[in-house]
Structure formats: C-alpha cells, structure tokens
Amino acid sequence: MSEKILRSNGFWLAARILSSVVFVSSGLAKLLDFGGGVSEMAAAGLHPAWLFNIGTVIILLGGSALLLLDRAVWLGSLVLGFFLLLTIAVVHRFWSLPDSAGQQALYVALEHLSVVGGLMAATVASHFRKLNRHAEKDAA
C-alpha cells in the first residue's frame, strides 16, 4: 500500500503544492500589496527597495512555478533555497540582534534551513521519479 501511495502522481502533486505554499503566498502578497513589499525591502536595508521587491516576486513565483509544474525542479529548488539562505544573512541575522529579537530570528532561520532541506528532498524525488518513468518506458 505505501509503495502505491509513494508512486502516485496525486501524492507527488500534494507534496509539491504544500512545499510551495509559503513561497506562492509571500510572492503574491508582495505583488498584490506592492507598497507593503517595498516597505519590507526598505526595512531590511535593501535599496532600491522597489527593484528588490520585483526581484523577490520573480524568484518566489518563478521558483514555485517550476516546482509546481514539475519542470526543472532542481532549478526552482536551487533558486528558492538560495533565496532563503540569503534572507537569513540579510533579514534574520540572529547573531546581531538583542536577546528576544535574536531568539525569534534564530527560530525563523532554523525554519528556513528546514525548508531548504525539503527543497533538496523534492529535487531528489523529482530526479528519481523521472528515472523510474524512463526505466518503465524502456522496459515496456
């Protein structure tokens, strides 16, 4: 039974959707409330803030699209993972913040690292699903 679930397209689609929720929601929020996104960028010290907001929207929605469409999952995961690591260095600098703010930023940074691990796992899963499909076609 577990083998059937793990091989199912529905389970794989659900995994990709759930992995993308945080990126799609953030990208759409920064797109639909462009001024709010620009304010976030400015608060993080990124200038020109409007350009960083546009870049962030493109990265979040573009990387998510690759993951959701199961096309170049490795590239979407790489872009999104690198983005998360950059946000730790730029926004969630727990090592330079006072006690409670530093602790909160540490928790966010650890969550980001966990999501990067999930993106890496999605890349591996996508690779082996494609290998299995090719092997099944060759065997038929």
PDB file of C-alpha atoms in Angstrom:
ATOM      1  CA  MET A   1       0.000   0.000   0.000  1.00  0.00           C
ATOM      2  CA  SER A   2       2.726   2.527   0.922  1.00  0.00           C
ATOM      3  CA  GLU A   3       4.543   1.809  -2.352  1.00  0.00           C
ATOM      4  CA  LYS A   4       1.387   2.664  -4.292  1.00  0.00           C
ATOM      5  CA  ILE A   5       0.962   5.960  -2.413  1.00  0.00           C
ATOM      6  CA  LEU A   6       4.625   6.926  -2.814  1.00  0.00           C
ATOM      7  CA  ARG A   7       4.450   6.292  -6.563  1.00  0.00           C
ATOM      8  CA  SER A   8       1.129   8.095  -7.053  1.00  0.00           C
ATOM      9  CA  ASN A   9       1.015  11.295  -9.044  1.00  0.00           C
ATOM     10  CA  GLY A  10      -1.506  12.728  -6.580  1.00  0.00           C
ATOM     11  CA  PHE A  11       0.825  12.294  -3.631  1.00  0.00           C
ATOM     12  CA  TRP A  12       3.682  13.885  -5.585  1.00  0.00           C
ATOM     13  CA  LEU A  13       1.445  16.791  -6.604  1.00  0.00           C
ATOM     14  CA  ALA A  14       0.307  17.303  -2.989  1.00  0.00           C
ATOM     15  CA  ALA A  15       3.943  17.344  -1.830  1.00  0.00           C
ATOM     16  CA  ARG A  16       4.830  19.992  -4.431  1.00  0.00           C
ATOM     17  CA  ILE A  17       1.794  22.119  -3.592  1.00  0.00           C
ATOM     18  CA  LEU A  18       2.486  22.012   0.143  1.00  0.00           C
ATOM     19  CA  SER A  19       6.174  22.795  -0.436  1.00  0.00           C
ATOM     20  CA  SER A  20       5.218  25.838  -2.493  1.00  0.00           C
ATOM     21  CA  VAL A  21       2.566  27.398  -0.241  1.00  0.00           C
ATOM     22  CA  VAL A  22       4.948  29.649   1.691  1.00  0.00           C
ATOM     23  CA  PHE A  23       6.635  30.910  -1.478  1.00  0.00           C
ATOM     24  CA  VAL A  24       3.471  31.471  -3.509  1.00  0.00           C
ATOM     25  CA  SER A  25       1.698  33.263  -0.660  1.00  0.00           C
ATOM     26  CA  SER A  26       4.677  35.514   0.015  1.00  0.00           C
ATOM     27  CA  GLY A  27       5.216  36.249  -3.674  1.00  0.00           C
ATOM     28  CA  LEU A  28       1.550  37.073  -4.222  1.00  0.00           C
ATOM     29  CA  ALA A  29       1.467  39.261  -1.106  1.00  0.00           C
ATOM     30  CA  LYS A  30       4.461  41.255  -2.358  1.00  0.00           C
ATOM     31  CA  LEU A  31       2.871  41.536  -5.797  1.00  0.00           C
ATOM     32  CA  LEU A  32      -0.676  42.430  -4.723  1.00  0.00           C
ATOM     33  CA  ASP A  33       0.476  44.785  -1.954  1.00  0.00           C
ATOM     34  CA  PHE A  34       3.436  46.163  -3.837  1.00  0.00           C
ATOM     35  CA  GLY A  35       3.840  49.104  -1.466  1.00  0.00           C
ATOM     36  CA  GLY A  36       3.944  46.779   1.513  1.00  0.00           C
ATOM     37  CA  GLY A  37       6.586  44.652  -0.195  1.00  0.00           C
ATOM     38  CA  VAL A  38       8.643  47.751  -0.970  1.00  0.00           C
ATOM     39  CA  SER A  39       8.370  48.775   2.690  1.00  0.00           C
ATOM     40  CA  GLU A  40       9.632  45.328   3.743  1.00  0.00           C
ATOM     41  CA  MET A  41      12.621  45.668   1.445  1.00  0.00           C
ATOM     42  CA  ALA A  42      13.411  49.158   2.705  1.00  0.00           C
ATOM     43  CA  ALA A  43      13.133  47.986   6.335  1.00  0.00           C
ATOM     44  CA  ALA A  44      15.683  45.267   5.518  1.00  0.00           C
ATOM     45  CA  GLY A  45      18.032  47.953   4.175  1.00  0.00           C
ATOM     46  CA  LEU A  46      17.685  46.901   0.545  1.00  0.00           C
ATOM     47  CA  HIS A  47      17.834  49.727  -1.990  1.00  0.00           C
ATOM     48  CA  PRO A  48      16.307  50.415  -4.421  1.00  0.00           C
ATOM     49  CA  ALA A  49      13.528  48.728  -2.486  1.00  0.00           C
ATOM     50  CA  TRP A  50      11.136  48.591  -5.451  1.00  0.00           C
ATOM     51  CA  LEU A  51      13.689  46.662  -7.512  1.00  0.00           C
ATOM     52  CA  PHE A  52      14.356  44.177  -4.721  1.00  0.00           C
ATOM     53  CA  ASN A  53      10.609  43.686  -4.357  1.00  0.00           C
ATOM     54  CA  ILE A  54      10.237  42.932  -8.068  1.00  0.00           C
ATOM     55  CA  GLY A  55      13.175  40.516  -7.918  1.00  0.00           C
ATOM     56  CA  THR A  56      11.711  38.805  -4.872  1.00  0.00           C
ATOM     57  CA  VAL A  57       8.332  38.357  -6.570  1.00  0.00           C
ATOM     58  CA  ILE A  58      10.006  36.871  -9.649  1.00  0.00           C
ATOM     59  CA  ILE A  59      12.121  34.491  -7.556  1.00  0.00           C
ATOM     60  CA  LEU A  60       9.266  33.363  -5.319  1.00  0.00           C
ATOM     61  CA  LEU A  61       6.662  32.882  -8.050  1.00  0.00           C
ATOM     62  CA  GLY A  62       9.082  31.654 -10.719  1.00  0.00           C
ATOM     63  CA  GLY A  63      10.748  29.110  -8.454  1.00  0.00           C
ATOM     64  CA  SER A  64       7.349  27.954  -7.225  1.00  0.00           C
ATOM     65  CA  ALA A  65       6.078  27.566 -10.790  1.00  0.00           C
ATOM     66  CA  LEU A  66       8.987  25.261 -11.643  1.00  0.00           C
ATOM     67  CA  LEU A  67       8.309  23.184  -8.553  1.00  0.00           C
ATOM     68  CA  LEU A  68       4.537  23.064  -9.077  1.00  0.00           C
ATOM     69  CA  LEU A  69       4.810  22.182 -12.768  1.00  0.00           C
ATOM     70  CA  ASP A  70       7.447  19.514 -12.044  1.00  0.00           C
ATOM     71  CA  ARG A  71       9.749  21.153 -14.583  1.00  0.00           C
ATOM     72  CA  ALA A  72      13.381  21.800 -13.686  1.00  0.00           C
ATOM     73  CA  VAL A  73      12.567  21.159 -10.028  1.00  0.00           C
ATOM     74  CA  TRP A  74      16.294  21.299  -9.331  1.00  0.00           C
ATOM     75  CA  LEU A  75      16.442  24.884 -10.607  1.00  0.00           C
ATOM     76  CA  GLY A  76      13.317  26.037  -8.755  1.00  0.00           C
ATOM     77  CA  SER A  77      14.601  24.448  -5.555  1.00  0.00           C
ATOM     78  CA  LEU A  78      18.053  25.957  -6.027  1.00  0.00           C
ATOM     79  CA  VAL A  79      16.665  29.464  -6.540  1.00  0.00           C
ATOM     80  CA  LEU A  80      14.215  29.230  -3.640  1.00  0.00           C
ATOM     81  CA  GLY A  81      16.787  27.636  -1.329  1.00  0.00           C
ATOM     82  CA  PHE A  82      19.416  30.243  -2.135  1.00  0.00           C
ATOM     83  CA  PHE A  83      16.804  32.946  -1.558  1.00  0.00           C
ATOM     84  CA  LEU A  84      16.029  31.522   1.895  1.00  0.00           C
ATOM     85  CA  LEU A  85      19.710  31.381   2.822  1.00  0.00           C
ATOM     86  CA  LEU A  86      20.129  34.991   1.714  1.00  0.00           C
ATOM     87  CA  THR A  87      17.174  36.077   3.852  1.00  0.00           C
ATOM     88  CA  ILE A  88      18.900  34.569   6.876  1.00  0.00           C
ATOM     89  CA  ALA A  89      22.032  36.596   6.138  1.00  0.00           C
ATOM     90  CA  VAL A  90      20.189  39.824   5.321  1.00  0.00           C
ATOM     91  CA  VAL A  91      16.989  39.835   7.382  1.00  0.00           C
ATOM     92  CA  HIS A  92      17.126  37.173  10.107  1.00  0.00           C
ATOM     93  CA  ARG A  93      20.606  37.952  11.479  1.00  0.00           C
ATOM     94  CA  PHE A  94      20.008  36.354  14.876  1.00  0.00           C
ATOM     95  CA  TRP A  95      23.684  36.721  15.816  1.00  0.00           C
ATOM     96  CA  SER A  96      23.488  40.525  15.740  1.00  0.00           C
ATOM     97  CA  LEU A  97      20.096  41.125  17.373  1.00  0.00           C
ATOM     98  CA  PRO A  98      19.234  41.624  21.047  1.00  0.00           C
ATOM     99  CA  ASP A  99      18.006  38.688  23.126  1.00  0.00           C
ATOM    100  CA  SER A 100      14.310  38.188  22.287  1.00  0.00           C
ATOM    101  CA  ALA A 101      14.587  39.512  18.722  1.00  0.00           C
ATOM    102  CA  GLY A 102      17.675  37.359  18.186  1.00  0.00           C
ATOM    103  CA  GLN A 103      15.901  34.284  19.505  1.00  0.00           C
ATOM    104  CA  GLN A 104      12.894  34.894  17.227  1.00  0.00           C
ATOM    105  CA  ALA A 105      15.204  35.424  14.228  1.00  0.00           C
ATOM    106  CA  LEU A 106      17.031  32.190  15.112  1.00  0.00           C
ATOM    107  CA  TYR A 107      13.746  30.263  15.021  1.00  0.00           C
ATOM    108  CA  VAL A 108      12.923  31.731  11.607  1.00  0.00           C
ATOM    109  CA  ALA A 109      16.432  30.927  10.360  1.00  0.00           C
ATOM    110  CA  LEU A 110      16.092  27.320  11.547  1.00  0.00           C
ATOM    111  CA  GLU A 111      12.705  27.042   9.813  1.00  0.00           C
ATOM    112  CA  HIS A 112      14.301  28.374   6.639  1.00  0.00           C
ATOM    113  CA  LEU A 113      17.036  25.739   6.871  1.00  0.00           C
ATOM    114  CA  SER A 114      14.396  23.021   7.268  1.00  0.00           C
ATOM    115  CA  VAL A 115      12.569  24.263   4.163  1.00  0.00           C
ATOM    116  CA  VAL A 116      15.864  24.235   2.236  1.00  0.00           C
ATOM    117  CA  GLY A 117      16.211  20.582   3.244  1.00  0.00           C
ATOM    118  CA  GLY A 118      12.688  19.913   1.986  1.00  0.00           C
ATOM    119  CA  LEU A 119      13.527  21.573  -1.322  1.00  0.00           C
ATOM    120  CA  MET A 120      16.601  19.369  -1.605  1.00  0.00           C
ATOM    121  CA  ALA A 121      14.428  16.308  -0.936  1.00  0.00           C
ATOM    122  CA  ALA A 122      11.974  17.445  -3.629  1.00  0.00           C
ATOM    123  CA  THR A 123      14.853  17.696  -6.082  1.00  0.00           C
ATOM    124  CA  VAL A 124      15.960  14.147  -5.281  1.00  0.00           C
ATOM    125  CA  ALA A 125      12.395  12.829  -5.519  1.00  0.00           C
ATOM    126  CA  SER A 126      11.834  14.545  -8.862  1.00  0.00           C
ATOM    127  CA  HIS A 127      15.072  13.104 -10.242  1.00  0.00           C
ATOM    128  CA  PHE A 128      14.271   9.533  -9.228  1.00  0.00           C
ATOM    129  CA  ARG A 129      10.636   9.768 -10.368  1.00  0.00           C
ATOM    130  CA  LYS A 130      11.884  10.757 -13.824  1.00  0.00           C
ATOM    131  CA  LEU A 131      14.458   7.944 -13.842  1.00  0.00           C
ATOM    132  CA  ASN A 132      11.756   5.442 -12.892  1.00  0.00           C
ATOM    133  CA  ARG A 133       9.430   6.703 -15.636  1.00  0.00           C
ATOM    134  CA  HIS A 134      12.186   6.320 -18.231  1.00  0.00           C
ATOM    135  CA  ALA A 135      13.047   2.836 -16.957  1.00  0.00           C
ATOM    136  CA  GLU A 136       9.385   1.794 -17.087  1.00  0.00           C
ATOM    137  CA  LYS A 137       9.064   3.084 -20.663  1.00  0.00           C
ATOM    138  CA  ASP A 138      12.227   1.257 -21.713  1.00  0.00           C
ATOM    139  CA  ALA A 139      11.005  -1.971 -20.107  1.00  0.00           C
ATOM    140  CA  ALA A 140       7.643  -1.794 -21.908  1.00  0.00           C
TER     141      ALA A 140
END
